[in-house]
PDB file of C-alpha atoms in Angstrom:
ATOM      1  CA  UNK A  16      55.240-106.963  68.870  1.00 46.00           C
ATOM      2  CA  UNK A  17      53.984-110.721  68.860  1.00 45.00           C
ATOM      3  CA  UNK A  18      51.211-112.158  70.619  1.00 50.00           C
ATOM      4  CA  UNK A  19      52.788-115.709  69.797  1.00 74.00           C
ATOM      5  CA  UNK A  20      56.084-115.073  72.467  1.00 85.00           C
ATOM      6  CA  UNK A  21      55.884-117.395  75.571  1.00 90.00           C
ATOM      7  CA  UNK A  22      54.900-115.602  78.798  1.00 91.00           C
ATOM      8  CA  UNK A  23      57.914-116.790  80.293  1.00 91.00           C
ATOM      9  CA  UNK A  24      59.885-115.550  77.981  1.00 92.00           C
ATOM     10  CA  UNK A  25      61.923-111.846  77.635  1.00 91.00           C
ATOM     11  CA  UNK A  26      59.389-109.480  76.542  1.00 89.00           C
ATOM     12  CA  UNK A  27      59.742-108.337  72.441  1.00 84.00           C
ATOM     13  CA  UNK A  28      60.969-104.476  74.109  1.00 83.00           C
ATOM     14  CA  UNK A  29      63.994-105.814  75.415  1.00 80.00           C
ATOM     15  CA  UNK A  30      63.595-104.643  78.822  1.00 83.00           C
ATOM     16  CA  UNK A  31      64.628-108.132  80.319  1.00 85.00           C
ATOM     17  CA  UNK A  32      61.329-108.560  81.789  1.00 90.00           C
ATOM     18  CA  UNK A  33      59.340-111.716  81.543  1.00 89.00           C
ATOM     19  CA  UNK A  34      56.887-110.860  78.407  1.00 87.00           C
ATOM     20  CA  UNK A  35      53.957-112.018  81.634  1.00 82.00           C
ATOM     21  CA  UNK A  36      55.260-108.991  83.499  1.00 84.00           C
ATOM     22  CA  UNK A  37      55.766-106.500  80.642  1.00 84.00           C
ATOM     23  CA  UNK A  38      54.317-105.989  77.335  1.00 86.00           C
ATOM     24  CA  UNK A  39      51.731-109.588  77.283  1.00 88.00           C
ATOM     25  CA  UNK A  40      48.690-106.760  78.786  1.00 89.00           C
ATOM     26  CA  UNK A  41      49.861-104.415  76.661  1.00 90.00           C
ATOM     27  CA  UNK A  42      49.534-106.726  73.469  1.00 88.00           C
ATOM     28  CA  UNK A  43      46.369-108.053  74.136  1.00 90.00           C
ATOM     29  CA  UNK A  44      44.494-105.085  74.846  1.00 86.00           C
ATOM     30  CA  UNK A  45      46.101-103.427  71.133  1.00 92.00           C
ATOM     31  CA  UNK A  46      45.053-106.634  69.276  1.00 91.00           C
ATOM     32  CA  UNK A  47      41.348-106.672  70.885  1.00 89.00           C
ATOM     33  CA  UNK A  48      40.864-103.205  69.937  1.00 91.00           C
ATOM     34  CA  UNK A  49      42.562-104.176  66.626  1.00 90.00           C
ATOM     35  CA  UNK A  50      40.234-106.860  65.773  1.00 93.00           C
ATOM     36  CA  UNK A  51      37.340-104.556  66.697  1.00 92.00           C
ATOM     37  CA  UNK A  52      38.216-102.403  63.900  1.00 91.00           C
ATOM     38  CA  UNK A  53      39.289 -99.403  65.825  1.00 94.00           C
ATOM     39  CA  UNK A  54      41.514 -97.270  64.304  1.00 95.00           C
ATOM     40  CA  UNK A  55      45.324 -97.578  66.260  1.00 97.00           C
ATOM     41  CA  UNK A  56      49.018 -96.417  65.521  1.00 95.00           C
ATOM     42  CA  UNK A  57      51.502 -98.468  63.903  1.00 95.00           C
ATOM     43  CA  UNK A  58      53.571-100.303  66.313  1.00 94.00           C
ATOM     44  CA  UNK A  59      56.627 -98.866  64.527  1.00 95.00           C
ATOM     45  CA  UNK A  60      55.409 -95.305  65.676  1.00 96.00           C
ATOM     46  CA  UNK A  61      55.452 -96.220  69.506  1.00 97.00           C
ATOM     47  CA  UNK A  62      58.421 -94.919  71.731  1.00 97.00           C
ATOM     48  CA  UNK A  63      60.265 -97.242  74.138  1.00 94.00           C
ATOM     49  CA  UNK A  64      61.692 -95.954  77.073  1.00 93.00           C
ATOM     50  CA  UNK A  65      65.296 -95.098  75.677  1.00 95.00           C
ATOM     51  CA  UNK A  66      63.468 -93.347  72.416  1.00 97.00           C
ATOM     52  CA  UNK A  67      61.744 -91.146  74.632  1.00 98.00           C
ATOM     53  CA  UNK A  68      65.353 -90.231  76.483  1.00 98.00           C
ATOM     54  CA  UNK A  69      66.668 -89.089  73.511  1.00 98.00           C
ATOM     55  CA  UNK A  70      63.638 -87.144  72.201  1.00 98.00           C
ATOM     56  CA  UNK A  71      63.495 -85.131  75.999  1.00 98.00           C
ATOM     57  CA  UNK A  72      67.318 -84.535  75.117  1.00 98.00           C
ATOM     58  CA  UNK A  73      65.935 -82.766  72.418  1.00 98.00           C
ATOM     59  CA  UNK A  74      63.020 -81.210  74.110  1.00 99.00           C
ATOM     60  CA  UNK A  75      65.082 -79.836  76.305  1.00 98.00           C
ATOM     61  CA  UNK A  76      67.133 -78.159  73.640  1.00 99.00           C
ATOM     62  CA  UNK A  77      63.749 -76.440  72.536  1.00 98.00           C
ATOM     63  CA  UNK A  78      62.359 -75.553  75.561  1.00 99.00           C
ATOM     64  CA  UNK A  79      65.950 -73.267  76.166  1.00 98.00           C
ATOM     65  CA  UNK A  80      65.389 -71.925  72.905  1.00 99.00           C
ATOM     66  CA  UNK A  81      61.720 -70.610  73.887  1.00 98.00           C
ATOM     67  CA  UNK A  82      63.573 -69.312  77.123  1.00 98.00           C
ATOM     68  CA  UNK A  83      65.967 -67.473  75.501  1.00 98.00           C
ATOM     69  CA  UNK A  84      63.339 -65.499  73.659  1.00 98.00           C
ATOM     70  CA  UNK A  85      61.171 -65.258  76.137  1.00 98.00           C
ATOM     71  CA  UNK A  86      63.774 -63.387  78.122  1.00 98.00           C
ATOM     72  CA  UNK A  87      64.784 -60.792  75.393  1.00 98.00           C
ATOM     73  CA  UNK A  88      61.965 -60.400  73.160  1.00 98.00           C
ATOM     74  CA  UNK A  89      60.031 -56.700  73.203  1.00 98.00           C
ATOM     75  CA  UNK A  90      58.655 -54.109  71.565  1.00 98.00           C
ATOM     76  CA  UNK A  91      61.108 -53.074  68.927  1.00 98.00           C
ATOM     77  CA  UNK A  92      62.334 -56.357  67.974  1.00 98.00           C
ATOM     78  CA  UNK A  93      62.036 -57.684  64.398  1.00 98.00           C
ATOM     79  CA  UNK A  94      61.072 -61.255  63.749  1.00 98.00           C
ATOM     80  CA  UNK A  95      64.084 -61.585  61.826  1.00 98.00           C
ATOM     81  CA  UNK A  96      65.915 -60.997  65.188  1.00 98.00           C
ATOM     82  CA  UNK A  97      63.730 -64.065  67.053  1.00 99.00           C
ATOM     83  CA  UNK A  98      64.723 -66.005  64.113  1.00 99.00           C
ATOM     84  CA  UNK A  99      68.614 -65.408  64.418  1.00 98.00           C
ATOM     85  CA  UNK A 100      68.080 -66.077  67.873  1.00 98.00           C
ATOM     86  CA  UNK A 101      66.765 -69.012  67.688  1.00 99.00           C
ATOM     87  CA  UNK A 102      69.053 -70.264  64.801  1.00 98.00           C
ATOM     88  CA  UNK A 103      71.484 -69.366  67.314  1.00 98.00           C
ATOM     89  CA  UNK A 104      70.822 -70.782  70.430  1.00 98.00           C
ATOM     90  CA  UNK A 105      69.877 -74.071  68.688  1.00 98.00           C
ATOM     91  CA  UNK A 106      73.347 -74.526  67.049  1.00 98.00           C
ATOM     92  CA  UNK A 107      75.091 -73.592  69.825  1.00 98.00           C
ATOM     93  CA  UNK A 108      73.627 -76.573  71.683  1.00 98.00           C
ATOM     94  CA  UNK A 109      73.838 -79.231  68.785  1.00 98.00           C
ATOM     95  CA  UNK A 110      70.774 -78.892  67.587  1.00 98.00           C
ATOM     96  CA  UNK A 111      69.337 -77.996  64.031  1.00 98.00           C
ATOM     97  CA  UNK A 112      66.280 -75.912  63.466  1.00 98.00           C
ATOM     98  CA  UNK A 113      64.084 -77.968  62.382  1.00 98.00           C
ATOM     99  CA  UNK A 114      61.761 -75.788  60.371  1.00 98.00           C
ATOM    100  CA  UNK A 115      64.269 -74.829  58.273  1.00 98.00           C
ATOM    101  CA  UNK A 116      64.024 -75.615  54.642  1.00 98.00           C
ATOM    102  CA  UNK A 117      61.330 -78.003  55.315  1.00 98.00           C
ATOM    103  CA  UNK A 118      59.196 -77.975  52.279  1.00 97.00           C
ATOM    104  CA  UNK A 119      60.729 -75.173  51.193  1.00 98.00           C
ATOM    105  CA  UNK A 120      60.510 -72.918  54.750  1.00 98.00           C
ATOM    106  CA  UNK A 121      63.017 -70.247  54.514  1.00 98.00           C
ATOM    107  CA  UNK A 122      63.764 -69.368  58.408  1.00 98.00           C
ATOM    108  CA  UNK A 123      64.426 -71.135  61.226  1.00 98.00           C
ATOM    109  CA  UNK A 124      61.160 -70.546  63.598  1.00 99.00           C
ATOM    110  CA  UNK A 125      57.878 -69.535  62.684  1.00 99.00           C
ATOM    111  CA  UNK A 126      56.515 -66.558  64.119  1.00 98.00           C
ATOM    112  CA  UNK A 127      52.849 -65.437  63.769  1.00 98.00           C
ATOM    113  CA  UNK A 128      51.608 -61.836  64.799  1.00 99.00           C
ATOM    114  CA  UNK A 129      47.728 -61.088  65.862  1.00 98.00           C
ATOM    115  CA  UNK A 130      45.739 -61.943  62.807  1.00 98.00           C
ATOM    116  CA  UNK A 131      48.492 -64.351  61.749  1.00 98.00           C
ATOM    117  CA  UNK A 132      46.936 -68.280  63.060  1.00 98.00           C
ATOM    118  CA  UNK A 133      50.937 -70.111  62.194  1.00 98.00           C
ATOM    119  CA  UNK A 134      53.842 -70.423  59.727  1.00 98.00           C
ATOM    120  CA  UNK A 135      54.677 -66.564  59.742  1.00 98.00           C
ATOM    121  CA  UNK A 136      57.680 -66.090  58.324  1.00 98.00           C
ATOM    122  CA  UNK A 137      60.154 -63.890  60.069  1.00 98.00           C
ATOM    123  CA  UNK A 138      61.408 -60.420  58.565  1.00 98.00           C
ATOM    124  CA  UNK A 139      63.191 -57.498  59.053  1.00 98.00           C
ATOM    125  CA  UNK A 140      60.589 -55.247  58.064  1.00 98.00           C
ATOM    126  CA  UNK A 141      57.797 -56.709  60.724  1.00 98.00           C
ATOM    127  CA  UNK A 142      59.090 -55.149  64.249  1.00 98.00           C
ATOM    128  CA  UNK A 143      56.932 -55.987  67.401  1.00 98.00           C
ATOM    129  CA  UNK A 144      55.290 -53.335  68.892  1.00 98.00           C
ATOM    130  CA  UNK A 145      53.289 -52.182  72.304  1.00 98.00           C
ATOM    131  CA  UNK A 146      49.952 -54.157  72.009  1.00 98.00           C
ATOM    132  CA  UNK A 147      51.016 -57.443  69.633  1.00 99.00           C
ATOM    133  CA  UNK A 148      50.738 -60.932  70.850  1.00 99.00           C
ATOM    134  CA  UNK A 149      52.940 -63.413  68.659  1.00 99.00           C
ATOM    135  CA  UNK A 150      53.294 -66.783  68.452  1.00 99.00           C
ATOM    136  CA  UNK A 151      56.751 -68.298  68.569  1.00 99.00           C
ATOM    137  CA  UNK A 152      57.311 -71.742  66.910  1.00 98.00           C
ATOM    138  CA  UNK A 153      59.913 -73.452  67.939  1.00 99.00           C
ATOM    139  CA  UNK A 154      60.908 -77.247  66.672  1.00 98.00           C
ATOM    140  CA  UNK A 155      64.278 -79.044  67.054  1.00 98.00           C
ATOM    141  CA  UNK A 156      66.419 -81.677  65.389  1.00 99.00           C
ATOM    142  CA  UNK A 157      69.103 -83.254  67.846  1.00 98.00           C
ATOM    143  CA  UNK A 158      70.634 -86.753  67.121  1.00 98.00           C
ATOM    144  CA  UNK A 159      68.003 -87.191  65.022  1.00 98.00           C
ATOM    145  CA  UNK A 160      64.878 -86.875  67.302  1.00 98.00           C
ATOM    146  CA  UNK A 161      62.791 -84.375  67.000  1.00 98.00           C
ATOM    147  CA  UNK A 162      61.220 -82.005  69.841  1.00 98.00           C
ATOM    148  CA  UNK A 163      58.283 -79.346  68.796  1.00 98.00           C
ATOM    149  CA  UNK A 164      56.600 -76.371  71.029  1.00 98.00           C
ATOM    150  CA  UNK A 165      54.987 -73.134  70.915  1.00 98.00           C
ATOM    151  CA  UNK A 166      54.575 -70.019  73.556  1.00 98.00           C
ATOM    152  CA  UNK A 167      52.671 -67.200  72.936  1.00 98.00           C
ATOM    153  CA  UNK A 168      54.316 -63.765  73.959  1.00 98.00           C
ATOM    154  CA  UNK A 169      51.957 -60.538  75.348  1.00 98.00           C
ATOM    155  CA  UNK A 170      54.548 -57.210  74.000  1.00 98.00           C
ATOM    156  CA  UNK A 171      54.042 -54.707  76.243  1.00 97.00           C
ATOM    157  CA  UNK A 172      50.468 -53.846  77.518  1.00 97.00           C
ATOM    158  CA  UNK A 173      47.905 -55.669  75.323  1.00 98.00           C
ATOM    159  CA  UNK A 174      44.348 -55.144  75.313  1.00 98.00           C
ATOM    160  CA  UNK A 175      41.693 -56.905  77.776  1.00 98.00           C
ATOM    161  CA  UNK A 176      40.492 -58.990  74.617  1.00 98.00           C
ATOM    162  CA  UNK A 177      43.452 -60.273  73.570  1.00 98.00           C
ATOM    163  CA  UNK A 178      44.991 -61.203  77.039  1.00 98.00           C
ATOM    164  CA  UNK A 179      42.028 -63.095  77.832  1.00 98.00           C
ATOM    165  CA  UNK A 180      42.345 -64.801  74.396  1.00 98.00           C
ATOM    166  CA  UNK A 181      45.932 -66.023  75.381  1.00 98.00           C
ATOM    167  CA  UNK A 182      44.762 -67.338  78.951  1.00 98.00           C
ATOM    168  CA  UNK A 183      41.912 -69.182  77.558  1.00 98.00           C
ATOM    169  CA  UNK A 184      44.229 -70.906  74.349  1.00 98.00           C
ATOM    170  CA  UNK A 185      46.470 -72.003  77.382  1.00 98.00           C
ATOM    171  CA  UNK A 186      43.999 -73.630  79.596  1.00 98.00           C
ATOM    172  CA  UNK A 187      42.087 -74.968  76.412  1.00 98.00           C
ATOM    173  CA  UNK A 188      46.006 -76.866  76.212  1.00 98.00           C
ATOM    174  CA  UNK A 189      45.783 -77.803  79.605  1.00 98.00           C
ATOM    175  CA  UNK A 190      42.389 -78.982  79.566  1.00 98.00           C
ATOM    176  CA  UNK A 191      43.525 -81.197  76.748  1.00 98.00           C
ATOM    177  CA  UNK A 192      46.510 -82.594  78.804  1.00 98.00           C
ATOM    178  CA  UNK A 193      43.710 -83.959  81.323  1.00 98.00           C
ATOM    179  CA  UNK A 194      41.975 -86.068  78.821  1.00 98.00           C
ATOM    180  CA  UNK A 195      44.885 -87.577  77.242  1.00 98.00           C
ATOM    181  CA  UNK A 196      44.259 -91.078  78.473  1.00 98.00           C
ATOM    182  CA  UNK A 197      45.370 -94.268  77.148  1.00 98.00           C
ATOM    183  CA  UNK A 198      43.218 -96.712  75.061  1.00 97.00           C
ATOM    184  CA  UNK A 199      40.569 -93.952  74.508  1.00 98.00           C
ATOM    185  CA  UNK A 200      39.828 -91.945  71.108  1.00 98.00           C
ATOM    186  CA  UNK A 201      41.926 -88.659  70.668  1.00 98.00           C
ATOM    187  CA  UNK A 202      38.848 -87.278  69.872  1.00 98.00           C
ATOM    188  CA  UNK A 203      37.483 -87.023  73.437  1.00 98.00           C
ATOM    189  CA  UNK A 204      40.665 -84.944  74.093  1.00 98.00           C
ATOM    190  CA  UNK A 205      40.151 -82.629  70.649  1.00 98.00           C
ATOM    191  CA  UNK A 206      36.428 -82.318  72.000  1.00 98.00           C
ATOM    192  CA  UNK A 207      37.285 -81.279  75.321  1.00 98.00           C
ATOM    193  CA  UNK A 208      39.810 -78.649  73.820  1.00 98.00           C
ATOM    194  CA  UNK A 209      37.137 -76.836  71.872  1.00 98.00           C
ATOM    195  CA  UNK A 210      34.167 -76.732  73.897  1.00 98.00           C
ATOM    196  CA  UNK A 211      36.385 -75.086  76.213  1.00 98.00           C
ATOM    197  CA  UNK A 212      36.642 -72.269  73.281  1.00 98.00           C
ATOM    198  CA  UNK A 213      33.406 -72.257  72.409  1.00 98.00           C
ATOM    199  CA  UNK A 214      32.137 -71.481  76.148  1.00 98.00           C
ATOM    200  CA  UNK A 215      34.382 -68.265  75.934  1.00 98.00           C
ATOM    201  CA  UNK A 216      32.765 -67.619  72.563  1.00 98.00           C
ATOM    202  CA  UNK A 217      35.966 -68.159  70.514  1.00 98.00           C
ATOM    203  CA  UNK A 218      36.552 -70.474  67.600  1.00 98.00           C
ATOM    204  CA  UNK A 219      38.788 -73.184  66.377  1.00 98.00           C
ATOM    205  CA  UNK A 220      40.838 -74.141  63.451  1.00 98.00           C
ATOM    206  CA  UNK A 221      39.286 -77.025  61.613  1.00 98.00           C
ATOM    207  CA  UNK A 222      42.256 -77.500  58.813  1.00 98.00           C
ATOM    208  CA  UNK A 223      44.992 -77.146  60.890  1.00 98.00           C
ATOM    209  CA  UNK A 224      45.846 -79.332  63.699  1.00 98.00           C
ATOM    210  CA  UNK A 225      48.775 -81.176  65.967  1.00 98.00           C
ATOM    211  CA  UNK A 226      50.368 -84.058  64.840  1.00 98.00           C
ATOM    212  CA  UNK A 227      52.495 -87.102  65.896  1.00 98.00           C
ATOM    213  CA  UNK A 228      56.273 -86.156  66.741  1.00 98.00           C
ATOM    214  CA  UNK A 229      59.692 -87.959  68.038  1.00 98.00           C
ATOM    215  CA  UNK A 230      60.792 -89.966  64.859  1.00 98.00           C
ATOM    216  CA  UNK A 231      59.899 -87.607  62.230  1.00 98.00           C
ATOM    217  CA  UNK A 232      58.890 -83.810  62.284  1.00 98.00           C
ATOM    218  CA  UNK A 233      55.159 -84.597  61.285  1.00 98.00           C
ATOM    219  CA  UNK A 234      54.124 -88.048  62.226  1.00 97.00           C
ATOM    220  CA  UNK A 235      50.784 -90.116  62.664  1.00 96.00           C
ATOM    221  CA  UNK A 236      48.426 -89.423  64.115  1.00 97.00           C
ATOM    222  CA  UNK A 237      46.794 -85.739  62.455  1.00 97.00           C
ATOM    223  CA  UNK A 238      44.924 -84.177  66.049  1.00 98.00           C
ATOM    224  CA  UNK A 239      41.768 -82.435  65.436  1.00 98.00           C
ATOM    225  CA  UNK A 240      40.670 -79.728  68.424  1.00 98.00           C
ATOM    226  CA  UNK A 241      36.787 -79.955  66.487  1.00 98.00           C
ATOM    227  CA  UNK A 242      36.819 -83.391  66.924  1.00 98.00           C
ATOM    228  CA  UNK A 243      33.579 -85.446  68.050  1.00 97.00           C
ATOM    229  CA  UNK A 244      33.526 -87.770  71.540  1.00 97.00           C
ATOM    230  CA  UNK A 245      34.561 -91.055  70.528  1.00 96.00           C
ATOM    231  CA  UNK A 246      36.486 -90.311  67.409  1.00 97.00           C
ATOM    232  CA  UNK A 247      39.424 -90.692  66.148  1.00 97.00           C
ATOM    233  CA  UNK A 248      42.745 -92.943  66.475  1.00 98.00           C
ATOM    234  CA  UNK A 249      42.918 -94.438  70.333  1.00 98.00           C
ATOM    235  CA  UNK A 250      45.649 -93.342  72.498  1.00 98.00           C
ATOM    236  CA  UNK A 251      48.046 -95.910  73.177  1.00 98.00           C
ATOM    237  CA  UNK A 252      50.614 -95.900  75.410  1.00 97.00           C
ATOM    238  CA  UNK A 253      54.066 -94.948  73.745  1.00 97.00           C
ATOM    239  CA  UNK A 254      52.165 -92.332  71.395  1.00 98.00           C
ATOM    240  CA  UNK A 255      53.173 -89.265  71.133  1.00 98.00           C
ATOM    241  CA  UNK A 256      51.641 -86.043  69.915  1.00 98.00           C
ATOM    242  CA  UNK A 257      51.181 -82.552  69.780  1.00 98.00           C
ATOM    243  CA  UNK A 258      48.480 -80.424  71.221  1.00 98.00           C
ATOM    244  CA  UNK A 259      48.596 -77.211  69.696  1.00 98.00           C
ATOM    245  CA  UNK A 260      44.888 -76.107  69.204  1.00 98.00           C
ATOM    246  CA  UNK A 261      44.877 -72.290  67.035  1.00 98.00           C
ATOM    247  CA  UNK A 262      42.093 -70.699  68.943  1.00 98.00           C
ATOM    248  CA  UNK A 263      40.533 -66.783  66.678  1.00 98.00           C
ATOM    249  CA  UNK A 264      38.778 -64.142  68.244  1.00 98.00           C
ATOM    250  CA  UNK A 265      36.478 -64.398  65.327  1.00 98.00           C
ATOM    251  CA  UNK A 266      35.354 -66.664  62.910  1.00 98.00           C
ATOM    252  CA  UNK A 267      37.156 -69.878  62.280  1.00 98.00           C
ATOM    253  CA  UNK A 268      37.786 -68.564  58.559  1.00 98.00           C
ATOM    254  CA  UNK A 269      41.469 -68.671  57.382  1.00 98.00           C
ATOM    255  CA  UNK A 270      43.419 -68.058  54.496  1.00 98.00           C
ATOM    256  CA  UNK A 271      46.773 -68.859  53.244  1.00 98.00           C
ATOM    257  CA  UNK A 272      49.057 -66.074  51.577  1.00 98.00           C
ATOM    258  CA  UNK A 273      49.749 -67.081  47.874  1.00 96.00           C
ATOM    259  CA  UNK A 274      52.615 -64.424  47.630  1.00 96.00           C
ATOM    260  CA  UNK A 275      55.006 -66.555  50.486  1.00 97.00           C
ATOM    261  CA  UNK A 276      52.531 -70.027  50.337  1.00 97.00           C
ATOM    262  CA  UNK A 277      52.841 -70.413  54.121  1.00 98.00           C
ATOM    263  CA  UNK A 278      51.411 -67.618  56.078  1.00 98.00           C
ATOM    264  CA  UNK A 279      47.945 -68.282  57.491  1.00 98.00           C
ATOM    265  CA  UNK A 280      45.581 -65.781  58.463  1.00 98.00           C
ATOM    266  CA  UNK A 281      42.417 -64.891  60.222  1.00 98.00           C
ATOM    267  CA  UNK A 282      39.633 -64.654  57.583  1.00 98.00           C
ATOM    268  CA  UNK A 283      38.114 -61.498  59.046  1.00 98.00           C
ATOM    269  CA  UNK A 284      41.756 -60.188  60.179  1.00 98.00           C
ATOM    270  CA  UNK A 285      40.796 -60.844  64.383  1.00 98.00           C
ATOM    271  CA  UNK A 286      43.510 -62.346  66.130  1.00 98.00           C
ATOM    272  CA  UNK A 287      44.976 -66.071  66.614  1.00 99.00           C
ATOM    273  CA  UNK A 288      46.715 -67.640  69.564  1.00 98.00           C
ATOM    274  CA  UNK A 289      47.978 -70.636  70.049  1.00 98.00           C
ATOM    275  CA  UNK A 290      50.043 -73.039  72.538  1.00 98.00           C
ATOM    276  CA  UNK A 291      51.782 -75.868  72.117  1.00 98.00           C
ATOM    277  CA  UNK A 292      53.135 -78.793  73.837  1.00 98.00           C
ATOM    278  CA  UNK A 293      53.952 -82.456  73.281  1.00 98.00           C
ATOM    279  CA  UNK A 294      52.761 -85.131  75.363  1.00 98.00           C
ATOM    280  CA  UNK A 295      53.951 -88.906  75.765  1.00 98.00           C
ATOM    281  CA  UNK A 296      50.735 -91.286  76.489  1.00 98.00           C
ATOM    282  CA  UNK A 297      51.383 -93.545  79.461  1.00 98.00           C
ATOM    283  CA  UNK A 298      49.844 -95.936  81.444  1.00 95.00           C
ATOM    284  CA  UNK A 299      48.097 -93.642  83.427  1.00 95.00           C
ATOM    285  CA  UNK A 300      47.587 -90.696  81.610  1.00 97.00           C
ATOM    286  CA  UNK A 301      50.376 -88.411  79.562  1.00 98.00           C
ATOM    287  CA  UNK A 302      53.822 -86.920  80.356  1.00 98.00           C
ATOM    288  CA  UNK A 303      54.283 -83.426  78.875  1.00 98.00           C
ATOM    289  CA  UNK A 304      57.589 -83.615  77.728  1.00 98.00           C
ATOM    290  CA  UNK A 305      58.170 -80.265  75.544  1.00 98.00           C
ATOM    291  CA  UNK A 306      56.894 -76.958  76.503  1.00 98.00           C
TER     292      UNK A 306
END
């Protein structure tokens, strides 16, 4: 972008658009902030309008994946079953799983049981049974955009505890959708997320957070859900992130297996739950676009 181009002129984005009617507020605003010293996201990192068509063609890939299993998972399934399905149903639409042998991940979806916060690793040996709630991970490749969500699944009749845990981590996701708004800190929105867990007397992950998608698996901008009012990188229109806040019964205590070197857990072995979705910043607020 260039605050240099003529108002009159087409705007830098190519939409045809005098600059005057397009992008010149846009611009102005970033480089105020950016001569203020606030902290903002590379320009590079930004979606245009036919970016963000072509990362909902892969959302929409994911969000049948999550479908699929949300139709036919139950007690008696292995994980290793969710992960063939989702290996599955992803190729068979022309996608590629994205977890898959990133940084060394063996499986194609991540699935976390109970005390497990994210990055289980689906087996044979771990069957779902009557009581379990489990996180299912999904993240796609498609044409080379990426698309990333999460659902968490009640198997059979779960316990009072632990289906109120799962409503809460869902409207503590929601609640975070309402304050994404543009040129504000992400922090407001992190805040918002986890005072809403805190009034039901749960806990959030600190080291774990969401994360900037569309380009890349794991982008700019890291997304605390502790995060202080008025903190953090401001939300600018084009951004797009994760909100995924990993909400314990317990403490906020985790540890990471050293046997696989990806399975998180619950310090004091309470369960996790967690919902994800990506969200597009716009003008006027955010657009979720995977679910």
């Amino acid at each position: 972008m260039s605050l240099k181009i003529g108002r009159n002129d087409p705007c830098w984005c190519g939409s045809g658009k005098k600059y005057k009617y397009c992008h010149q507020a846009f611009d102005n605003h970033y480089e105020l902030l950016r001569q203020q010293g606030a902290a903002l996201p590379q320009p590079m990192l930004l979606k245009k309008p036919e970016d963000v068509e072509k990362i909902k063609e892969a959302c929409a890939i994911n969000m049948a994946v999550l479908d699929y299993v949300a139709e036919h998972i139950a007690a008696g399934i292995s994980t290793q079953q969710i992960d063939d399905w989702v290996h599955e149903e992803t190729v068979r639409r022309g996608g590629i799983p994205a977890p898959l042998g990133y940084e060394g991940f063996p499986k194609s979806v991540c699935t976390s049981i109970n005390e497990v916060v994210c990055h289980g690793i689906p087996s044979e040996t771990e069957i779902l049974k009557e009581g379990d709630i489990v996180n299912v991970d999904v993240s796609t490749i498609y044409n080379g955009y990426f698309a990333d969500s999460s659902r968490m699944f009640c198997i059979g009749q779960v316990s009072p505890e632990k289906e109120e845990l799962v409503r809460v981590v869902k409207e503590c996701v929601e609640i975070g959708i309402q304050h994404v708004k543009p040129w504000e800190p992400i922090g407001n929105m992190g805040h918002a997320v986890h005072q809403h867990a805190k009034e039901h007397g749960y806990s959030v992950v600190r080291e774990i957070g969401g994360h900037g998608v569309g380009f890349e698996f794991h982008e700019d901008p890291w997304v605390s859900y502790t995060s202080e009012e008025g903190s953090g990188m401001i939300m600018v229109p084009g951004m797009m992130f994760t909100i995924e806040p990993m909400v314990n019964m317990g403490g906020a205590a985790i540890w990471t297996d050293e046997e696989d070197g990806w399975t998180v857990r619950t310090e004091d072995g309470l369960p996790s739950a967690q919902w994800e979705v990506t969200v597009l910043v716009t003008d006027d607020g955010c657009e979720v676009v995977c679910w």
